CSV table of C-alpha atoms in Angstrom, one decimal:
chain,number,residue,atom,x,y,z
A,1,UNK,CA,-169.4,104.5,118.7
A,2,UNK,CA,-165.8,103.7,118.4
A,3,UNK,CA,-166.2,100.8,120.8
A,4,UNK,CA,-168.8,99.1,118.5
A,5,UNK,CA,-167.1,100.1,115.6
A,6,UNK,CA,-163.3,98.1,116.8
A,7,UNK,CA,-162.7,95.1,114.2
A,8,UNK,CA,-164.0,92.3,115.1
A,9,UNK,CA,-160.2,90.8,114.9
A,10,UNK,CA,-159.0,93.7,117.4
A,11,UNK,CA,-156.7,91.4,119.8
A,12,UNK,CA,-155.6,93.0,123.0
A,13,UNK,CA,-153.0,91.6,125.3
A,14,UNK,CA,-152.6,94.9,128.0
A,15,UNK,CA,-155.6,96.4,128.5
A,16,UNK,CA,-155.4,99.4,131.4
A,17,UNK,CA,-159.2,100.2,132.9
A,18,UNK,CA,-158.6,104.3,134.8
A,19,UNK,CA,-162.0,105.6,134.8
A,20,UNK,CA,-163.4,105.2,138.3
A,21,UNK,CA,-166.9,105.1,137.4
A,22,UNK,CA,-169.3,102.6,137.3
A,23,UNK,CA,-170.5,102.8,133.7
A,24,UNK,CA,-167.1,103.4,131.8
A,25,UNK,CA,-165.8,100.4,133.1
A,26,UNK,CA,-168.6,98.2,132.5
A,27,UNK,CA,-169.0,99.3,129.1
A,28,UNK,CA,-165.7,98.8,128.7
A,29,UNK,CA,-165.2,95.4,130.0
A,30,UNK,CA,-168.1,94.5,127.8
A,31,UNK,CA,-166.5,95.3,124.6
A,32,UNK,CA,-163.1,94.7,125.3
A,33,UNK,CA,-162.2,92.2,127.9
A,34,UNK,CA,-163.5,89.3,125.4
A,35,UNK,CA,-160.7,90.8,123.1
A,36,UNK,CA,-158.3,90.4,125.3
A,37,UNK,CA,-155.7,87.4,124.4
A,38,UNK,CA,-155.1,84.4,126.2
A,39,UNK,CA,-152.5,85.6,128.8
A,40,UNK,CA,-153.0,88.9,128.2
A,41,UNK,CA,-153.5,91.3,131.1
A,42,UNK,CA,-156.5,94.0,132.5
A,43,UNK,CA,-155.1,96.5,135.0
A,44,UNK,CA,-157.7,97.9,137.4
A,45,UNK,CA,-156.4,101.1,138.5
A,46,UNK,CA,-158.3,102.2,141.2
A,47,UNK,CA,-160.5,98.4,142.2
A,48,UNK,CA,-161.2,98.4,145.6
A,49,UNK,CA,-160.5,102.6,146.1
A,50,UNK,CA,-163.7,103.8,143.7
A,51,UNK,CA,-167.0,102.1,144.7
A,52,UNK,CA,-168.1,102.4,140.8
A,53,UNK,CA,-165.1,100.6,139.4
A,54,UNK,CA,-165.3,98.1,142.1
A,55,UNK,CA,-169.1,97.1,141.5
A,56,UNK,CA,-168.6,97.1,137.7
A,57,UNK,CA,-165.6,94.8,137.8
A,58,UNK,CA,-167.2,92.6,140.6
A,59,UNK,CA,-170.6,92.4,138.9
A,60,UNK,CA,-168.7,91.7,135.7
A,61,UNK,CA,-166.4,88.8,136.7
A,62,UNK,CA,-168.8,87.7,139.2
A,63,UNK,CA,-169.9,84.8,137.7
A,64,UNK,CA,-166.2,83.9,135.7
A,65,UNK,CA,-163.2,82.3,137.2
A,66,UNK,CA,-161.2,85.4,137.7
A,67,UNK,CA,-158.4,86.1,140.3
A,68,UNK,CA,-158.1,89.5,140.8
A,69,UNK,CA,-155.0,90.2,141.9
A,70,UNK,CA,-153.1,93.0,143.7
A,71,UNK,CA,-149.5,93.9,143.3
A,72,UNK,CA,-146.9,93.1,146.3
A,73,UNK,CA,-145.5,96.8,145.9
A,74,UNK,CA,-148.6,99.0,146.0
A,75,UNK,CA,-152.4,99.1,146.8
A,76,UNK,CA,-153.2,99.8,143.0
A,77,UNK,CA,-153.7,98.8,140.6
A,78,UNK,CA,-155.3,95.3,140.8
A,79,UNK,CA,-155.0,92.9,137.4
A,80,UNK,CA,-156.5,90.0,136.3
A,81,UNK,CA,-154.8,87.8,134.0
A,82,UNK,CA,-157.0,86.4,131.2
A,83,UNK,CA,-156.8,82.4,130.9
């Protein structure tokens, strides 16, 4: 798949997670949030709004030191910037 297939030295610093289903975001997050640089930030479109994407990113960060943030401005998207 192209997931599996991304260079090993892919480095992402803005990753944006829209798929509202359970299993698209938690293969995503799989592969890509260890990519994801130092500082770098996952948006979270709908977290919180579609039960799927909010049990993948819940069970995903639930044992990691995460803040999941939401903006001042609007109900979505959420973000969590990587540390």
């Amino acid at each position: 798949s192209l997931i599996t297939s991304m260079s090993t030295n892919l480095e992402i610093s803005l990753l944006n997670l829209d798929t509202d289903l359970y299993e698209p975001v938690i293969v995503a997050l799989n592969y890509l949030f260890p990519k994801i640089v130092t500082g770098g930030l996952l948006l979270i479109d709908d977290y919180g709004v579609f039960p799927g994407e909010t049990r993948a990113v819940e069970e995903y960060f639930q044992s990691q030191p995460v803040d999941i943030k939401k903006l001042p401005f609007a109900d979505t998207p959420h973000y969590v910037r990587k540390t």
